[in-house]
């Protein structure tokens, strides 16, 4: 039998590879009984259904396009033309603007069903732009200028931003360290006159956000992020912090909102470890997968996640979430996940009776395949 | 020359196969002249344009995603993560909920341009859920729980249903028999408070429905189906019946609507037969295809289709349709089809002058390719 | 190592090939300061993000489906089932209706970022239909009947049209000549009662159209096109003219609008030439590409483009555009382009102060990859 062919190729360096992912979620959100909201209780959804294509082009170029299909619509996630010369990679098109470790880590490889509360809250998203990335040894430097997401990029949109990030990632034997920082500026220009920061209770199948700044007048955003991670065999530790400062119009005081998380995880199955590649968390490849006499990899994780949307007169609320996850990875491309979260709110945007301080439990399961 | 590669593969059992279909329809709907409706007369459309991907994942898993592109929108048809262990197949994600033989048969392989009138009328569709299928020898048992279609599955939707089906399919020499029954329950919960059953006159390029219950208040639906088919060389017979009972709120009487069809088909070209695989009708592979000195397969079919949407005070109307089809299958992946239908209405939802009892002629042609 | 596999194949003649393109544009539109419009000034967009599939089907058939993803939506460009017998090609489905040389030339291979002003202005687009194409030696004859674009083809749409085109393309040594003419009729029927012709200032990232007929009552359209091109080594010349006559309802005078362009281009890099294949301009394949010790191909082009939307009492305005482009083609599948246009308006639809006669400068850059 001929050897398997995993990608299409033409002589000279042209190639084509398809890829995709499918995540199916279910679970429940239990809030105080005095909150009546049809989005609470049981929920389920196809969280992500994506298909993409990527490949190489003769001369050092490459391309990547990825599409997300959800609820009757389609969104372009990545649409990139790249060029690699030595240690430098240039990218033009829609791509991630170096927001931080967890945002840049694929959703296929995160420790919990949803990323840290601050990532969506502060509107992290891919945008159209031009960037350079320089990586050599343990050092990574990234920077770019961006306009807006394709979906928002109509002819009248003249918003723009600039982003920079630096990472050092020394590896000492089995011990992988990762430390980084980033800074982000975004000028809203005529595209919008307000921002709104809000967040779900750690699961996505609900649309109820207990913390929410509402629309606040804004001219620009300035964000700072710090990130830290360590992997040593079955154990990993990671955490990030992010400050988002909003420049409000005129003489209004500028609030600074804050989010962060700290996480520890451990593999119960011997020989398994969290993947790390390209300065991001990567695929877990079980040492003893299902189908080869093994049971796959089993990992437990615990996380504290904090998001504070109250500052300078804006009362968006504070969410403190304590979560545990159990992840079963039968084989390289499949994953089943169980999440439980206890979310504690202060100054919540939704009142439970007359109280803005209460707790919400979130429970979720996910079935995942990627290819 | 190296042997052709029909799918991408990686060592260990990963694979990727693209597939798709394209159906282009045209025709006309001729109703009594007293009905003035721009949807009548000549019509045409791209009936289905679909692209999908499927493959295997090491460890016994598999995946399937299929997308339908129509009129500026995209819909996910299948989005499935599967697992096969011996005779049992588990599926999670959006898939068909075991509605019956014709609904489960691919639209590429049906005998007429549209499926039986009751299938669309009773809102058969793929939904997100979890199911098991057990098949051994001539027996197939299927069951699952489902929520709703991805497009309708917003955070406030808490509808759910349960479905079960049993089939026996003995094969005696060349004679293939198929007999089955299914039961379907769906609780609308807060997602909807009404149902509406209606149907087109056997062609899809019109949006005129001569029978239509209009919105009727509903709490849940309970459906029962029976199915029967037989293939013997060039000849096949098939038929189904389906009862849809609507639980109306409060003291209202619960109507039961009914649909069914009976069909006979015959291949004029010697050696050809209707495909049957996986307890469904399957691809016709002409014995003497075009391009290999043959003319392909030619089949004629006749069908009586009945749909009664009047019961318990609801007057949706009755449609009795008598149809013939001529199908030319030049090669395994192409098909050209000609349909003529005579539809007789009683208590129609659209009046012809003052009469609710009249006839409508539908004529359609289809060009089809799949890959 | 086994030879590269560029397409999937099954024995007997079935094949599958993916393809796609990505174009990322940025630039600016500078109009007189008295025009206040947020669509002016800097702009950028993902101009085209497309993925398609095509292949052969046993028996002489073939298929092609291409999807365009833009701003949250998806459009089907091509959806074709084809059959080739000798010198004749039959096509059914959505495809181009033989509008003229530049419209039929892929956007990957045009000399400027946007095609001639008349092409979009006169609503050239792919439509669902049935066509035949006969090509032998230097002669090409094409004709078809069409209804409407898939996106507009609802059940009430009964518009239709007929199109025919003839081309002679003699080749004398290195000298390729191309001359053609086409005629186009379209009956709007009940689908629309008006037409509107308008055009952007040679870049697409703005939505400001300085010339615009507004909605004018219409019954049908009749178009005539002439096309001419010549390639001789590094040099090419090309031009087209198109007359669009609108049949207005009742006794209203029927206006004839007119557009055309003339272009000359020259490759500065020795050995390079504009591609020509299938009676259309085709891919530039640099003689000395990047990655093989070369710099790729560099081409300069100049074009005069004219569009007159004023006639018979309709004052849509006149646009005279003078443009230059610089195209760098590093390798077969990549392209970077710089465009500058000077657009002169008479009787413009947008007033600059009180004047309808003024100039607008457009500047654009494009990064492009296809696969």
PDB file of C-alpha atoms in Angstrom, chain B residues 162-316:
ATOM      1  CA  UNK B 162     -37.074  11.727  22.245  1.00  0.00           C
ATOM      2  CA  UNK B 163     -37.124   9.447  19.222  1.00  0.00           C
ATOM      3  CA  UNK B 164     -36.957   5.703  18.685  1.00  0.00           C
ATOM      4  CA  UNK B 165     -37.061   3.498  15.593  1.00  0.00           C
ATOM      5  CA  UNK B 166     -36.842  -0.205  14.788  1.00  0.00           C
ATOM      6  CA  UNK B 167     -36.226  -1.772  11.380  1.00  0.00           C
ATOM      7  CA  UNK B 168     -36.003  -5.342  10.132  1.00  0.00           C
ATOM      8  CA  UNK B 169     -34.426  -5.745   6.707  1.00  0.00           C
ATOM      9  CA  UNK B 170     -34.130  -9.388   5.637  1.00  0.00           C
ATOM     10  CA  UNK B 171     -32.463 -10.194   2.330  1.00  0.00           C
ATOM     11  CA  UNK B 172     -33.521 -13.346   0.518  1.00  0.00           C
ATOM     12  CA  UNK B 173     -31.314 -13.815  -2.538  1.00  0.00           C
ATOM     13  CA  UNK B 174     -31.937 -10.741  -4.709  1.00  0.00           C
ATOM     14  CA  UNK B 175     -35.023  -9.793  -2.760  1.00  0.00           C
ATOM     15  CA  UNK B 176     -34.468  -7.024  -0.190  1.00  0.00           C
ATOM     16  CA  UNK B 177     -37.242  -6.338   2.292  1.00  0.00           C
ATOM     17  CA  UNK B 178     -37.443  -3.405   4.701  1.00  0.00           C
ATOM     18  CA  UNK B 179     -40.057  -2.937   7.437  1.00  0.00           C
ATOM     19  CA  UNK B 180     -39.933  -0.478  10.284  1.00  0.00           C
ATOM     20  CA  UNK B 181     -41.707   1.706  12.754  1.00  0.00           C
ATOM     21  CA  UNK B 182     -40.821   4.777  14.757  1.00  0.00           C
ATOM     22  CA  UNK B 183     -42.198   6.963  17.532  1.00  0.00           C
ATOM     23  CA  UNK B 184     -41.345  10.619  18.167  1.00  0.00           C
ATOM     24  CA  UNK B 185     -42.096  12.940  21.029  1.00  0.00           C
ATOM     25  CA  UNK B 186     -41.256  16.636  21.136  1.00  0.00           C
ATOM     26  CA  UNK B 187     -41.934  19.021  24.011  1.00  0.00           C
ATOM     27  CA  UNK B 188     -42.024  22.598  22.717  1.00  0.00           C
ATOM     28  CA  UNK B 189     -41.477  23.999  26.202  1.00  0.00           C
ATOM     29  CA  UNK B 190     -40.856  27.778  26.138  1.00  0.00           C
ATOM     30  CA  UNK B 191     -39.291  27.694  22.661  1.00  0.00           C
ATOM     31  CA  UNK B 192     -42.563  28.002  20.767  1.00  0.00           C
ATOM     32  CA  UNK B 193     -46.245  28.154  21.636  1.00  0.00           C
ATOM     33  CA  UNK B 194     -47.581  27.186  18.222  1.00  0.00           C
ATOM     34  CA  UNK B 195     -46.985  24.774  15.364  1.00  0.00           C
ATOM     35  CA  UNK B 196     -47.846  25.268  11.701  1.00  0.00           C
ATOM     36  CA  UNK B 197     -48.093  22.395   9.235  1.00  0.00           C
ATOM     37  CA  UNK B 198     -48.193  23.167   5.522  1.00  0.00           C
ATOM     38  CA  UNK B 199     -46.823  21.855   2.249  1.00  0.00           C
ATOM     39  CA  UNK B 200     -45.856  22.835  -1.284  1.00  0.00           C
ATOM     40  CA  UNK B 201     -47.367  21.070  -4.347  1.00  0.00           C
ATOM     41  CA  UNK B 202     -44.480  18.530  -4.705  1.00  0.00           C
ATOM     42  CA  UNK B 203     -41.981  21.033  -6.113  1.00  0.00           C
ATOM     43  CA  UNK B 204     -39.820  23.386  -4.046  1.00  0.00           C
ATOM     44  CA  UNK B 205     -39.218  26.342  -6.419  1.00  0.00           C
ATOM     45  CA  UNK B 206     -42.621  27.724  -5.492  1.00  0.00           C
ATOM     46  CA  UNK B 207     -43.417  29.052  -2.025  1.00  0.00           C
ATOM     47  CA  UNK B 208     -47.172  28.651  -2.457  1.00  0.00           C
ATOM     48  CA  UNK B 209     -48.695  26.127  -0.083  1.00  0.00           C
ATOM     49  CA  UNK B 210     -52.269  25.162  -0.922  1.00  0.00           C
ATOM     50  CA  UNK B 211     -52.703  23.329   2.378  1.00  0.00           C
ATOM     51  CA  UNK B 212     -51.805  24.990   5.643  1.00  0.00           C
ATOM     52  CA  UNK B 213     -53.060  24.667   9.197  1.00  0.00           C
ATOM     53  CA  UNK B 214     -51.923  28.173  10.074  1.00  0.00           C
ATOM     54  CA  UNK B 215     -50.510  28.660  13.560  1.00  0.00           C
ATOM     55  CA  UNK B 216     -52.216  26.475  16.120  1.00  0.00           C
ATOM     56  CA  UNK B 217     -51.457  26.641  19.834  1.00  0.00           C
ATOM     57  CA  UNK B 218     -49.403  23.619  20.889  1.00  0.00           C
ATOM     58  CA  UNK B 219     -47.611  22.168  23.900  1.00  0.00           C
ATOM     59  CA  UNK B 220     -46.058  19.041  22.386  1.00  0.00           C
ATOM     60  CA  UNK B 221     -46.080  16.744  19.364  1.00  0.00           C
ATOM     61  CA  UNK B 222     -46.324  12.956  19.267  1.00  0.00           C
ATOM     62  CA  UNK B 223     -45.627  11.150  15.980  1.00  0.00           C
ATOM     63  CA  UNK B 224     -45.841   7.526  14.833  1.00  0.00           C
ATOM     64  CA  UNK B 225     -44.443   6.228  11.569  1.00  0.00           C
ATOM     65  CA  UNK B 226     -44.593   2.961   9.676  1.00  0.00           C
ATOM     66  CA  UNK B 227     -42.383   2.135   6.712  1.00  0.00           C
ATOM     67  CA  UNK B 228     -42.187  -0.673   4.199  1.00  0.00           C
ATOM     68  CA  UNK B 229     -40.015  -1.275   1.139  1.00  0.00           C
ATOM     69  CA  UNK B 230     -39.015  -4.083  -1.169  1.00  0.00           C
ATOM     70  CA  UNK B 231     -36.443  -4.290  -3.958  1.00  0.00           C
ATOM     71  CA  UNK B 232     -36.283  -7.136  -6.414  1.00  0.00           C
ATOM     72  CA  UNK B 233     -33.947  -6.556  -9.360  1.00  0.00           C
ATOM     73  CA  UNK B 234     -35.300  -3.673 -11.481  1.00  0.00           C
ATOM     74  CA  UNK B 235     -38.509  -3.368  -9.431  1.00  0.00           C
ATOM     75  CA  UNK B 236     -39.075  -1.653  -6.113  1.00  0.00           C
ATOM     76  CA  UNK B 237     -42.096  -0.911  -3.959  1.00  0.00           C
ATOM     77  CA  UNK B 238     -42.167   1.386  -0.986  1.00  0.00           C
ATOM     78  CA  UNK B 239     -44.576   3.241   1.249  1.00  0.00           C
ATOM     79  CA  UNK B 240     -44.846   4.991   4.580  1.00  0.00           C
ATOM     80  CA  UNK B 241     -47.518   6.350   6.894  1.00  0.00           C
ATOM     81  CA  UNK B 242     -47.143   8.941   9.625  1.00  0.00           C
ATOM     82  CA  UNK B 243     -49.550  10.188  12.296  1.00  0.00           C
ATOM     83  CA  UNK B 244     -48.742  13.496  13.970  1.00  0.00           C
ATOM     84  CA  UNK B 245     -50.713  14.242  17.117  1.00  0.00           C
ATOM     85  CA  UNK B 246     -50.614  17.755  18.544  1.00  0.00           C
ATOM     86  CA  UNK B 247     -51.172  18.298  22.260  1.00  0.00           C
ATOM     87  CA  UNK B 248     -53.011  21.607  22.406  1.00  0.00           C
ATOM     88  CA  UNK B 249     -53.010  23.721  25.553  1.00  0.00           C
ATOM     89  CA  UNK B 250     -55.841  23.489  28.082  1.00  0.00           C
ATOM     90  CA  UNK B 251     -59.090  21.758  27.204  1.00  0.00           C
ATOM     91  CA  UNK B 252     -58.736  22.060  23.407  1.00  0.00           C
ATOM     92  CA  UNK B 253     -59.225  18.820  21.463  1.00  0.00           C
ATOM     93  CA  UNK B 254     -55.937  17.348  20.209  1.00  0.00           C
ATOM     94  CA  UNK B 255     -55.912  16.852  16.441  1.00  0.00           C
ATOM     95  CA  UNK B 256     -54.077  14.016  14.714  1.00  0.00           C
ATOM     96  CA  UNK B 257     -52.837  14.800  11.220  1.00  0.00           C
ATOM     97  CA  UNK B 258     -51.882  12.096   8.792  1.00  0.00           C
ATOM     98  CA  UNK B 259     -49.631  11.620   5.786  1.00  0.00           C
ATOM     99  CA  UNK B 260     -48.485   8.702   3.677  1.00  0.00           C
ATOM    100  CA  UNK B 261     -47.373   7.524   0.257  1.00  0.00           C
ATOM    101  CA  UNK B 262     -47.086   4.409  -1.863  1.00  0.00           C
ATOM    102  CA  UNK B 263     -44.581   4.102  -4.713  1.00  0.00           C
ATOM    103  CA  UNK B 264     -43.572   1.658  -7.377  1.00  0.00           C
ATOM    104  CA  UNK B 265     -40.526   1.988  -9.632  1.00  0.00           C
ATOM    105  CA  UNK B 266     -38.941   0.018 -12.455  1.00  0.00           C
ATOM    106  CA  UNK B 267     -35.625   0.232 -14.343  1.00  0.00           C
ATOM    107  CA  UNK B 268     -35.971   0.038 -18.134  1.00  0.00           C
ATOM    108  CA  UNK B 269     -32.251  -0.601 -18.596  1.00  0.00           C
ATOM    109  CA  UNK B 270     -31.254  -4.232 -18.020  1.00  0.00           C
ATOM    110  CA  UNK B 271     -29.174  -5.071 -14.950  1.00  0.00           C
ATOM    111  CA  UNK B 272     -29.963  -1.901 -13.016  1.00  0.00           C
ATOM    112  CA  UNK B 273     -31.467  -1.862  -9.553  1.00  0.00           C
ATOM    113  CA  UNK B 274     -32.168   0.626  -6.787  1.00  0.00           C
ATOM    114  CA  UNK B 275     -29.330   0.822  -4.254  1.00  0.00           C
ATOM    115  CA  UNK B 276     -29.946  -0.127  -0.634  1.00  0.00           C
ATOM    116  CA  UNK B 277     -27.313   0.221   2.093  1.00  0.00           C
ATOM    117  CA  UNK B 278     -27.290   0.952   5.808  1.00  0.00           C
ATOM    118  CA  UNK B 279     -31.083   0.427   6.003  1.00  0.00           C
ATOM    119  CA  UNK B 280     -31.706   3.245   3.519  1.00  0.00           C
ATOM    120  CA  UNK B 281     -32.062   3.591  -0.236  1.00  0.00           C
ATOM    121  CA  UNK B 282     -28.653   4.254  -1.735  1.00  0.00           C
ATOM    122  CA  UNK B 283     -26.857   5.201  -4.939  1.00  0.00           C
ATOM    123  CA  UNK B 284     -27.860   3.752  -8.330  1.00  0.00           C
ATOM    124  CA  UNK B 285     -24.712   2.525 -10.062  1.00  0.00           C
ATOM    125  CA  UNK B 286     -25.580   2.048 -13.726  1.00  0.00           C
ATOM    126  CA  UNK B 287     -24.437  -1.261 -15.128  1.00  0.00           C
ATOM    127  CA  UNK B 288     -23.622   0.381 -18.463  1.00  0.00           C
ATOM    128  CA  UNK B 289     -22.693   3.994 -17.704  1.00  0.00           C
ATOM    129  CA  UNK B 290     -22.114   6.802 -20.166  1.00  0.00           C
ATOM    130  CA  UNK B 291     -18.421   7.024 -20.999  1.00  0.00           C
ATOM    131  CA  UNK B 292     -18.051   3.249 -20.991  1.00  0.00           C
ATOM    132  CA  UNK B 293     -20.117   2.572 -24.062  1.00  0.00           C
ATOM    133  CA  UNK B 294     -23.447   2.559 -22.237  1.00  0.00           C
ATOM    134  CA  UNK B 295     -26.396   4.894 -21.836  1.00  0.00           C
ATOM    135  CA  UNK B 296     -26.639   4.797 -18.053  1.00  0.00           C
ATOM    136  CA  UNK B 297     -29.703   3.727 -16.079  1.00  0.00           C
ATOM    137  CA  UNK B 298     -33.273   4.740 -16.878  1.00  0.00           C
ATOM    138  CA  UNK B 299     -35.978   4.340 -14.266  1.00  0.00           C
ATOM    139  CA  UNK B 300     -39.699   5.156 -14.172  1.00  0.00           C
ATOM    140  CA  UNK B 301     -41.595   5.666 -10.915  1.00  0.00           C
ATOM    141  CA  UNK B 302     -45.194   6.264  -9.921  1.00  0.00           C
ATOM    142  CA  UNK B 303     -46.333   7.528  -6.532  1.00  0.00           C
ATOM    143  CA  UNK B 304     -49.506   8.349  -4.692  1.00  0.00           C
ATOM    144  CA  UNK B 305     -48.933  10.848  -1.895  1.00  0.00           C
ATOM    145  CA  UNK B 306     -51.532  11.867   0.658  1.00  0.00           C
ATOM    146  CA  UNK B 307     -51.513  14.554   3.331  1.00  0.00           C
ATOM    147  CA  UNK B 308     -54.472  15.347   5.567  1.00  0.00           C
ATOM    148  CA  UNK B 309     -54.079  18.497   7.654  1.00  0.00           C
ATOM    149  CA  UNK B 310     -57.714  18.671   8.789  1.00  0.00           C
ATOM    150  CA  UNK B 311     -58.797  17.268  12.128  1.00  0.00           C
ATOM    151  CA  UNK B 312     -60.516  18.193  15.383  1.00  0.00           C
ATOM    152  CA  UNK B 313     -61.714  21.553  14.132  1.00  0.00           C
ATOM    153  CA  UNK B 314     -58.464  22.512  12.394  1.00  0.00           C
ATOM    154  CA  UNK B 315     -59.136  22.836   8.641  1.00  0.00           C
ATOM    155  CA  UNK B 316     -55.684  22.797   7.017  1.00  0.00           C
TER     156      UNK B 316
END
